[in-house]
Amino acid sequence: MVAWIGSRTVPLPAAIEHVAKLLAKSRCPVFSLDSDVHGCRSLIALAERVGATYDHVNGRDLAHEVALHTDIGGFFATATEVRRRADVIVIVGDIPAAHHDLLLSLAATKPDLSRAAGRRWFRINGKGGPALEGELRRRAKVVEVGAPDLPIDAVLGILRASLGGRRTPAALTDIDALLGALGKASFPVFVFSRPTDPASLAMLQGMLIDINRKQRASALFLPSDDDAWGMVLASTWMTGFPPRTGFSTGSPVYDPWLCDIDRMIAAKEADLYLWVSERDEARPPRRGGLPTIALVRSDRPFSGAAVTVRIGKAGLDHDGVVYSSRIGTLRAATATAPSDLPSVAAIAGELQHALQSEDMASC
Amino acid sequence: MKPLTFMLRSEPEERLDLSGLTPDKLAGMPVAEIAGLKIGLSRRPATVGDVFKITGTDASNIVFAGGSGRFDLVGAEMGTGRIRVEGDVGARPGRRMAGGTLVIEGKAGLQAGSGMKNGRIEINGDAGEGIGGPMAGEIHGMTGGLIIVRGKAGHRPGERMRRGIIALLKGCGDYAGLGMIAGTIVATGRVGRYPGHLMKRGSLLFDRRPADLSLTFMDCGRVDIAFPALFDRYLMEEKILDRPLLGAKPYRFGGDNAVLGKGEIMFPKG
């Protein structure tokens, strides 16, 4: 069983036909996506076809990460460049556990394109910040810089003022060691993830601008979700914009507020919701009264959905392409347990075909 | 001549882009043509005639009789004339406005006066986040003009503004003047966390000491300079305030020392 209309089991073509009718009829469809690069590409193409607005399923967190690039901009390096060049690594705040392997691999290597014989490690932390993982702290001999009673944005501000030789009213622990290391470094790199607030990120990137006036320095941005970042890249190369983007006027319009799916649904602007996630047990949020189409990994229909389609997962049921922050680009994800479950890209392709029939029928 | 009036028939079913209904763009346009302009933002957009009943002929003086939180971009890019909205508006009223007067009698959504260059915006109700700020991808916020908010303002008013004046008469949220390059923000009432964060130059003038000031602002003590008296007089002449804001010898903090450090925060009480 792979498709249901309401709670009734139907053949997949019948479900596709029903979804195509709903999409063709909708005045303001919205898509929430979470798929591999092939799936995202096909759904963005579908959004363009039906004039929909799209965002990632976890759009709120992703919007902060995207804003770093669209609103602030900055210096960014890849993990490979950091591995070969960085002689000082400064971890800023908390790094998700998914990236700890990458940090440990950096701690196990020495920069071969640097004059320095090894790397020095620091970590900037503020009030309430979790302690660094024990193995990384031990292997990399990380020096903690900060103040236990100040939030991290204040710590970054004091550090930046100190780097610029301007007065500050408070001192940070081990700041002299960090300033000394940055002054001697050939290529210091600040590693950060999980953006806390835009002002902290602006402060960090501003500090990099200050340092780059005299020497080279950069930042390694580790997305909190690699798959979501893959969608950002796919969206950007297809439309010129990251998510949150909409096609309601025919052309892509990037607007993080106007195209915020949660806002559009709460304000009753959307009249059809397509929710797609390849993650196990992920379910769309209940949206009372809004017709919902759910493409999910489930062997049961989603309660309240107009249509539910069971989908396969890239890298498990079928081959796929995903983003890897470890190599800083896309990588192939080969199916580990191939199955007949349809991929998101295959369903989107079927929908494009069915919509052609809808268009011809309406002529 | 009677003002060109757009009477709202009922709450619109979709967001509306009203940037086309400005004195500059409607001058000399026949009513039938105005009624046919597309303003909806959905796949099947509504026209002006679907949403409004149109009366009057003076396009230099436009009135929206009835407002809605779905009215986006009211007065955007207007360069002359006057627009009055008898109700609420949505996002970005007065976006890139270059002249004229925009009066909103109700609330305004986010980024009122975003990228504004000149003119005057008065908002009698509350206003959302990012007053006078830049849109995604833009480097600067407002570069001139005057925005007056008589209700409460959201976070980040005056973000990256280069010139102009913003007056917030019932306080504002966090990060007032975030990354400000120059210009002036006046606020009476409670001001949120870290006003002036990352500001390079410019003035933040408050009626009280901010509760949560960034550590990279330095206390300069009380200052005896001509600017407060001059600016107090300006605020009263423009009927923005009815009594002096700063008075003689206000307290001054200089910053943000994390960046250039040539901005200032002034207030009358310690």
XYZ file of C-alpha atoms in Angstrom:
633
model
C 0.000 0.000 0.000
C 1.517 3.296 -1.011
C -1.383 5.719 -1.466
C -4.578 6.767 0.245
C -7.303 9.311 -0.559
C -8.557 10.192 2.895
C -8.378 6.839 4.669
C -9.254 4.817 1.546
C -6.451 2.821 -0.071
C -6.117 3.628 -3.767
C -3.666 2.785 -6.576
C -0.873 5.340 -6.866
C -2.084 6.713 -10.275
C -5.488 7.513 -8.737
C -3.829 9.404 -5.896
C -1.597 11.286 -8.358
C -4.622 12.258 -10.430
C -6.441 13.512 -7.330
C -3.435 15.538 -6.154
C -3.056 17.076 -9.632
C -6.702 18.167 -9.526
C -6.214 19.763 -6.107
C -3.074 21.568 -7.256
C -4.715 22.803 -10.459
C -7.691 24.149 -8.499
C -5.694 25.793 -5.710
C -5.261 29.578 -5.656
C -2.444 29.656 -3.107
C -0.695 26.284 -2.641
C 2.214 25.995 -0.196
C 4.900 23.286 -0.023
C 6.995 22.188 2.953
C 9.884 20.033 1.745
C 12.456 17.692 3.227
C 14.054 15.457 0.610
C 17.364 14.821 -1.143
C 18.587 17.122 -3.895
C 16.720 15.225 -6.673
C 13.485 15.370 -4.663
C 13.872 19.067 -3.871
C 14.672 19.931 -7.482
C 11.597 18.128 -8.763
C 9.325 19.698 -6.133
C 10.662 23.211 -6.787
C 9.970 22.648 -10.498
C 6.457 21.538 -9.515
C 6.057 24.655 -7.345
C 6.970 26.796 -10.340
C 4.411 24.937 -12.453
C 1.528 25.506 -10.024
C 2.584 28.912 -8.627
C 3.290 27.568 -5.160
C 5.373 28.938 -2.314
C 7.936 26.573 -0.792
C 10.053 26.271 2.310
C 11.874 23.554 4.196
C 9.900 21.525 6.744
C 12.116 23.066 9.435
C 11.985 26.463 7.759
C 12.324 28.592 10.872
C 15.819 27.312 11.767
C 16.926 27.229 8.157
C 15.808 30.841 7.647
C 18.337 31.976 10.286
C 21.144 30.136 8.505
C 20.108 31.523 5.125
C 19.881 35.050 6.584
C 23.553 34.805 7.484
C 24.310 34.658 3.764
C 21.565 36.930 2.378
C 21.571 39.675 5.022
C 25.084 39.701 6.392
C 27.365 37.828 4.013
C 30.852 36.971 5.081
C 33.986 34.904 4.706
C 33.467 31.168 4.313
C 35.912 28.300 3.830
C 35.299 24.611 3.160
C 36.254 21.877 5.596
C 38.946 20.720 3.155
C 40.618 24.126 3.089
C 40.407 24.338 6.867
C 42.051 20.923 7.194
C 44.995 21.901 4.994
C 45.533 25.552 5.945
C 44.109 26.482 9.334
C 46.753 26.945 12.029
C 44.282 28.373 14.558
C 40.740 27.070 14.928
C 38.252 28.971 17.069
C 35.000 27.175 17.856
C 32.196 29.669 18.439
C 29.480 28.510 20.830
C 27.869 25.108 20.519
C 28.449 22.720 17.600
C 25.824 19.972 16.986
C 26.925 16.403 17.737
C 26.570 15.492 14.044
C 29.661 17.601 13.311
C 31.851 16.362 16.174
C 33.447 13.703 13.923
C 34.549 16.438 11.560
C 36.089 18.419 14.423
C 37.838 15.306 15.726
C 39.237 14.608 12.247
C 40.565 18.187 12.145
C 42.114 17.652 15.563
C 43.851 14.510 14.278
C 45.533 16.278 11.337
C 48.101 19.021 10.865
C 47.902 21.776 8.240
C 50.205 20.782 5.371
C 49.840 24.117 3.525
C 50.766 26.244 6.515
C 54.089 27.392 7.924
C 52.874 26.338 11.361
C 53.746 22.871 12.614
C 50.369 22.296 14.210
C 47.050 23.849 15.122
C 46.012 25.776 18.180
C 42.399 25.434 19.286
C 40.203 27.901 21.147
C 36.544 28.002 21.980
C 34.455 31.122 22.562
C 31.658 30.507 25.005
C 29.237 32.538 27.090
C 26.671 32.187 29.833
C 24.624 29.003 29.583
C 26.729 27.537 26.769
C 27.180 23.758 27.101
C 30.631 22.401 27.902
C 32.691 21.138 24.983
C 32.659 17.388 24.389
C 35.399 15.708 26.464
C 37.232 13.829 23.704
C 37.557 16.884 21.472
C 38.647 19.084 24.385
C 41.281 16.541 25.367
C 42.608 15.750 21.884
C 42.688 19.310 20.601
C 43.713 20.896 23.924
C 41.051 23.529 23.479
C 41.512 26.790 25.391
C 38.183 28.250 26.571
C 37.744 32.002 26.071
C 34.746 33.802 27.506
C 33.005 34.911 30.652
C 30.602 32.742 32.646
C 28.252 35.634 33.366
C 28.039 37.160 29.862
C 25.967 35.960 26.886
C 27.944 34.920 23.838
C 26.977 38.014 21.838
C 28.526 40.205 24.536
C 31.629 37.990 24.582
C 32.004 38.365 20.802
C 31.570 42.139 21.113
C 34.302 42.406 23.750
C 36.610 40.197 21.686
C 36.070 42.291 18.572
C 36.658 45.547 20.458
C 39.855 44.071 21.974
C 41.075 42.956 18.535
C 40.550 46.521 17.297
C 42.417 47.975 20.256
C 39.301 49.744 21.572
C 38.292 50.042 25.211
C 36.035 47.470 26.834
C 34.622 47.470 30.352
C 35.014 43.732 30.933
C 37.730 41.116 30.451
C 37.495 37.568 29.115
C 39.370 34.540 30.408
C 42.422 33.687 28.295
C 41.724 36.512 25.849
C 45.427 37.388 25.694
C 46.246 33.846 24.547
C 43.643 34.069 21.783
C 44.708 37.564 20.679
C 48.338 36.428 20.602
C 47.500 33.318 18.583
C 45.368 35.289 16.113
C 48.158 37.855 15.695
C 50.708 35.170 14.773
C 48.378 32.916 12.755
C 48.614 32.551 8.972
C 45.039 31.379 8.538
C 42.766 31.409 11.581
C 39.315 29.895 11.062
C 36.221 30.426 13.208
C 33.941 27.364 13.232
C 30.284 27.931 13.998
C 26.866 26.381 13.593
C 23.368 26.694 15.023
C 22.954 30.448 14.658
C 21.675 31.923 17.889
C 20.748 35.367 16.708
C 21.584 37.433 13.626
C 23.382 40.067 15.692
C 25.951 37.525 16.957
C 26.587 36.320 13.431
C 26.980 39.892 12.208
C 29.465 40.496 15.020
C 31.445 37.369 14.110
C 31.593 38.184 10.412
C 32.447 41.814 11.219
C 35.357 40.539 13.298
C 36.529 38.492 10.303
C 36.395 41.627 8.139
C 38.563 43.400 10.742
C 41.112 40.562 10.811
C 41.198 40.317 7.018
C 42.419 43.902 6.775
C 45.852 42.652 7.872
C 45.891 38.889 7.270
C 43.786 36.038 5.935
C 41.066 34.565 8.096
C 37.818 32.778 7.393
C 34.885 30.885 8.894
C 33.665 27.331 8.563
C 29.881 27.268 8.669
C 28.449 23.886 9.616
C 24.719 23.731 8.817
C 22.591 22.265 11.567
C 21.001 19.969 8.950
C 22.998 18.915 5.863
C 19.902 17.759 3.955
C 18.234 21.124 4.509
C 21.353 22.879 3.256
C 21.217 20.703 0.132
C 17.754 22.103 -0.498
C 19.127 25.657 -0.106
C 21.743 24.945 -2.783
C 19.222 23.325 -5.140
C 16.797 26.223 -4.706
C 19.527 28.788 -5.288
C 20.815 27.254 -8.491
C 17.258 26.722 -9.832
C 15.648 30.057 -8.965
C 18.499 32.338 -7.924
C 17.107 32.348 -4.381
C 17.153 30.155 -1.287
C 13.907 29.075 0.359
C 11.533 30.841 1.352
C 10.562 31.547 -2.238
C 7.239 31.652 -4.053
C 6.016 31.601 -7.641
C 2.556 33.129 -7.113
C 3.277 35.923 -9.590
C 4.926 33.563 -12.089
C 8.502 34.614 -11.290
C 10.416 33.469 -8.207
C 10.117 35.910 -5.304
C 12.372 35.430 -2.272
C 10.857 36.898 0.857
C 11.527 35.240 4.226
C 8.438 36.856 5.741
C 5.938 36.807 2.891
C 6.839 33.203 1.966
C 6.880 31.880 5.542
C 4.608 28.839 5.190
C 3.627 28.766 8.880
C 2.631 32.425 8.707
C 0.707 31.914 5.467
C -1.242 29.037 6.966
C -1.934 30.840 10.243
C -3.152 33.908 8.320
C -5.391 31.677 6.194
C -3.680 32.794 2.984
C -2.826 29.241 1.873
C -5.589 26.975 0.558
C -3.600 23.768 -0.081
C -0.656 22.261 1.815
C 1.805 19.778 0.289
C 4.026 18.331 3.027
C 6.966 16.113 2.080
C 9.453 14.406 4.377
C 11.643 11.362 3.828
C 12.437 11.071 7.536
C 11.110 8.106 9.440
C 8.005 8.817 11.460
C 7.961 12.499 10.480
C 4.361 13.690 10.249
C 2.896 16.978 9.046
C 1.540 19.311 11.714
C -2.229 19.303 11.987
C -3.709 22.260 10.130
C -7.400 22.358 10.869
C -9.503 22.819 7.754
C -6.592 23.154 5.317
C -6.526 20.393 2.658
C -3.215 18.594 3.122
C -1.283 16.250 0.847
C 1.288 14.219 2.765
C 4.225 12.447 1.114
C 5.631 10.507 4.055
C 7.389 7.304 5.071
C 4.422 5.648 6.643
C 2.390 2.533 6.006
C -0.750 4.267 7.263
C -2.667 7.284 5.917
C -2.081 10.511 7.778
C -5.219 11.350 9.731
C -6.904 14.405 8.271
C -4.899 14.440 5.023
C -6.777 14.650 1.731
C -4.142 12.391 0.165
C -1.273 10.406 1.682
C 1.467 8.808 -0.425
C 4.116 6.528 1.034
C 7.542 7.413 -0.318
C 10.999 5.886 -0.306
C 14.090 7.429 1.201
C 17.136 8.518 -0.793
C 20.147 6.467 0.224
C 17.947 3.644 1.530
C 15.171 2.708 -0.925
C 16.732 4.385 -3.956
C 19.897 6.238 -4.960
C 20.038 9.931 -4.192
C 22.225 13.002 -3.893
C 22.750 14.842 -0.601
C 24.879 17.701 0.703
C 27.823 16.866 2.948
C 29.332 19.643 5.061
C 32.327 17.363 5.627
C 33.391 17.770 1.987
C 31.544 21.037 1.413
C 29.639 19.807 -1.638
C 27.123 17.215 -2.861
C 27.736 13.470 -2.651
C 25.973 10.398 -3.992
C 23.883 8.387 -1.553
C 23.618 4.804 -2.836
C 20.555 2.758 -1.887
C 21.387 0.397 0.974
C 18.075 -1.508 0.889
C 16.528 -0.938 -2.558
C 12.724 -1.173 -2.666
C 9.815 -0.407 -4.987
C 8.654 2.578 -2.939
C 8.404 5.617 -5.216
C 10.918 8.421 -4.845
C 9.804 12.009 -4.319
C 11.281 12.897 -7.726
C 9.252 10.122 -9.396
C 6.005 11.316 -7.796
C 6.724 14.935 -8.738
C 7.371 13.790 -12.308
C 4.041 11.932 -12.364
C 2.321 15.052 -11.026
C 3.866 17.197 -13.788
C 2.513 14.714 -16.326
C -0.938 14.666 -14.714
C -1.033 18.463 -14.589
C -0.438 18.542 -18.352
C -3.575 16.447 -18.733
C -5.428 18.826 -16.373
C -4.310 21.809 -18.476
C -5.458 20.117 -21.690
C -8.800 19.214 -20.115
C -9.408 22.821 -19.072
C -8.677 24.162 -22.608
C -11.418 68.240 -5.953
C -12.288 65.318 -3.715
C -9.527 62.907 -2.740
C -9.223 59.762 -4.808
C -10.784 57.298 -2.359
C -10.517 53.505 -2.341
C -13.365 52.144 -0.207
C -12.671 48.603 0.963
C -15.564 46.336 -0.020
C -14.619 43.485 2.351
C -11.529 41.854 3.872
C -9.416 40.736 0.876
C -8.951 36.983 0.399
C -5.286 37.352 -0.519
C -2.369 39.673 0.201
C -2.416 42.821 -1.908
C 0.499 44.699 -3.432
C -0.657 48.325 -3.321
C 2.597 49.844 -4.569
C 0.835 50.808 -7.793
C -1.728 53.038 -6.047
C 0.382 56.118 -5.371
C -0.138 59.756 -6.453
C 2.774 59.534 -8.914
C 1.529 56.387 -10.643
C -2.190 57.262 -10.719
C -1.829 60.867 -11.927
C -3.984 61.262 -15.046
C -5.119 57.633 -15.095
C -8.858 57.076 -15.852
C -10.877 55.368 -13.096
C -11.719 52.408 -15.379
C -8.032 51.785 -15.938
C -7.299 52.054 -12.196
C -10.072 49.534 -11.478
C -8.443 47.031 -13.831
C -4.993 47.112 -12.174
C -3.982 43.769 -10.724
C -3.083 43.994 -7.036
C -3.553 40.438 -5.715
C -0.577 38.232 -4.913
C -2.111 34.812 -5.525
C -2.213 32.758 -8.735
C -5.511 34.375 -9.677
C -4.907 37.965 -8.573
C -7.714 40.357 -7.692
C -7.975 43.735 -9.405
C -8.482 47.117 -7.735
C -12.151 47.046 -8.745
C -12.649 43.640 -7.087
C -11.417 44.923 -3.739
C -12.281 48.634 -3.671
C -15.065 50.969 -4.698
C -13.385 54.027 -6.226
C -14.647 57.600 -5.704
C -13.090 61.056 -6.104
C -10.613 62.298 -8.658
C -7.679 64.026 -6.924
C -4.869 61.516 -7.330
C -2.444 63.732 -5.404
C -4.498 63.052 -2.280
C -5.348 59.350 -1.888
C -7.486 57.867 0.886
C -7.961 54.178 1.669
C -11.310 54.060 3.485
C -10.784 50.916 5.520
C -7.550 49.054 6.077
C -6.329 45.486 6.374
C -3.219 43.661 7.533
C -3.120 42.315 3.977
C -2.386 45.750 2.461
C 1.311 45.416 1.583
C 3.570 48.112 0.152
C 1.144 51.002 0.653
C 2.843 54.161 -0.622
C 5.895 52.259 -1.841
C 8.189 54.423 -3.965
C 5.829 57.406 -3.763
C 7.606 60.658 -4.519
C 4.945 63.263 -3.944
C 1.407 63.849 -2.642
C -0.364 62.334 0.327
C -1.831 58.943 1.211
C -4.006 58.321 4.258
C -5.114 54.854 5.355
C -8.129 54.702 7.659
C -7.144 51.423 9.295
C -4.298 48.910 9.439
C -1.743 48.102 6.764
C 0.466 45.079 6.149
C 4.162 44.810 5.388
C 6.500 47.523 4.164
C 4.350 50.638 3.932
C 6.423 53.474 2.443
C 9.039 51.092 1.080
C 11.702 53.122 -0.803
C 9.519 56.214 -0.441
C 11.167 59.295 -1.945
C 8.785 62.087 -0.889
C 5.264 63.043 0.169
C 3.320 62.043 3.279
C 1.916 58.666 4.288
C -0.444 58.580 7.266
C -1.586 55.233 8.700
C -4.296 55.522 11.311
C -4.061 51.920 12.496
C -1.251 49.394 12.883
C 1.537 48.691 10.409
C 3.251 45.381 9.661
C 6.961 44.771 9.409
C 9.573 47.028 7.819
C 7.604 50.271 7.585
C 9.704 52.769 5.631
C 12.140 50.074 4.524
C 14.830 51.686 2.366
C 13.043 55.054 2.614
C 14.868 57.988 1.004
C 12.739 60.996 1.898
C 9.224 62.046 2.914
C 7.221 61.484 6.075
C 5.430 58.435 7.472
C 3.125 58.698 10.488
C 1.785 55.515 12.071
C -0.773 56.091 14.807
C -0.889 52.465 16.001
C 1.831 49.893 16.642
C 4.444 49.007 14.034
C 6.167 45.692 13.360
C 9.837 44.734 13.244
C 12.517 46.397 11.170
C 11.182 49.952 10.817
C 13.310 51.704 8.180
C 15.450 48.579 7.794
C 16.801 46.851 4.699
C 15.155 43.920 2.927
C 17.065 40.651 2.552
C 20.154 41.176 0.451
C 20.263 44.967 0.830
C 23.217 46.700 2.426
C 21.555 49.819 3.846
C 18.267 50.670 5.517
C 16.597 54.064 5.241
C 18.718 56.888 3.831
C 16.477 59.842 4.649
C 13.026 61.032 5.722
C 11.034 60.932 8.932
C 9.064 58.044 10.460
C 6.850 58.638 13.496
C 5.278 55.679 15.314
C 2.779 56.688 18.005
C 2.247 53.114 19.229
C 4.790 50.431 20.159
C 7.483 49.420 17.697
C 8.929 45.946 17.158
C 12.533 44.742 17.184
C 15.368 46.238 15.149
C 13.998 49.693 14.302
C 16.498 51.654 12.213
C 18.598 48.643 11.266
C 21.565 49.767 9.164
C 20.017 53.222 8.581
C 22.292 55.834 7.003
C 20.327 59.036 7.456
C 16.916 60.255 8.572
C 14.924 60.286 11.796
C 12.760 57.628 13.435
C 10.589 58.627 16.413
C 9.047 55.815 18.493
C 6.656 57.227 21.060
C 5.753 54.078 23.026
C 9.106 52.324 23.083
C 10.447 49.511 20.944
C 11.778 45.967 21.015
C 15.372 44.736 20.992
C 18.321 45.978 18.944
C 17.162 49.538 18.176
C 19.617 50.953 15.637
C 21.263 47.590 14.927
C 24.302 48.173 12.712
C 23.324 51.828 12.319
C 25.617 53.832 10.054
C 24.199 57.301 10.792
C 20.880 59.033 11.489
C 18.790 59.509 14.618
C 16.334 57.341 16.537
C 14.181 58.902 19.246
C 12.320 56.623 21.659
C 10.108 57.395 24.611
C 9.024 54.453 26.723
C 10.683 51.121 27.303
C 13.498 50.149 24.963
C 14.475 46.486 24.598
C 17.809 44.690 24.733
C 21.046 46.068 23.292
C 20.080 49.360 21.641
C 22.825 50.539 19.293
C 24.351 47.077 18.902
C 27.020 47.261 16.178
C 26.266 50.931 15.454
C 29.116 52.856 13.801
C 27.775 56.398 14.014
C 24.412 58.040 14.686
C 22.376 59.020 17.729
C 19.894 57.126 19.866
C 17.961 59.542 22.051
C 15.841 58.069 24.846
C 13.714 59.468 27.668
C 15.294 57.051 30.158
C 18.358 54.922 30.671
C 18.078 51.699 28.606
C 17.686 48.666 30.850
C 20.067 46.390 28.923
C 22.881 48.274 27.266
C 25.621 46.450 25.353
C 28.899 46.180 27.285
C 30.805 47.735 24.428
C 29.231 51.159 25.053
C 31.358 53.428 27.239
C 29.987 55.833 29.836
C 30.935 59.401 28.880
C 29.103 61.017 31.818
C 26.927 64.114 31.465
C 27.695 66.251 28.449
C 27.146 69.975 28.037
C 26.742 70.397 24.275
C 24.400 72.380 22.005
C 22.899 69.400 20.141
C 20.260 68.293 22.740
C 18.626 71.718 22.942
C 18.583 72.084 19.157
C 17.084 68.638 18.665
C 14.516 69.082 21.455
C 13.358 72.244 19.697
C 13.081 70.402 16.382
C 10.986 67.613 17.951
C 8.550 70.106 19.423
C 8.342 72.244 16.266
C 7.494 69.131 14.252
C 4.859 68.245 16.902
C 6.542 64.901 17.477
C 6.853 65.616 21.211
C 5.185 68.270 23.342
C 8.059 68.703 25.826
C 11.862 68.454 25.715
C 13.258 64.937 25.518
C 16.843 65.364 26.689
C 16.968 68.750 28.458
C 20.275 70.271 29.530
C 23.364 68.109 30.135
C 22.030 64.643 29.282
C 23.948 61.444 29.987
C 25.904 60.092 27.048
C 27.270 56.638 26.221
C 29.611 56.229 23.246
C 29.850 53.118 21.116
C 29.558 50.556 19.796
C 33.247 49.988 20.533
C 33.012 46.549 18.933
C 32.918 48.470 15.649
C 33.828 52.091 14.958
C 32.557 53.424 18.274
C 31.457 56.846 17.010
C 27.759 56.441 17.804
C 26.034 57.754 20.890
C 23.152 56.977 23.211
C 21.804 59.917 25.198
C 19.119 60.125 27.868
C 18.175 62.670 30.523
C 18.181 60.529 33.694
C 20.886 58.387 35.244
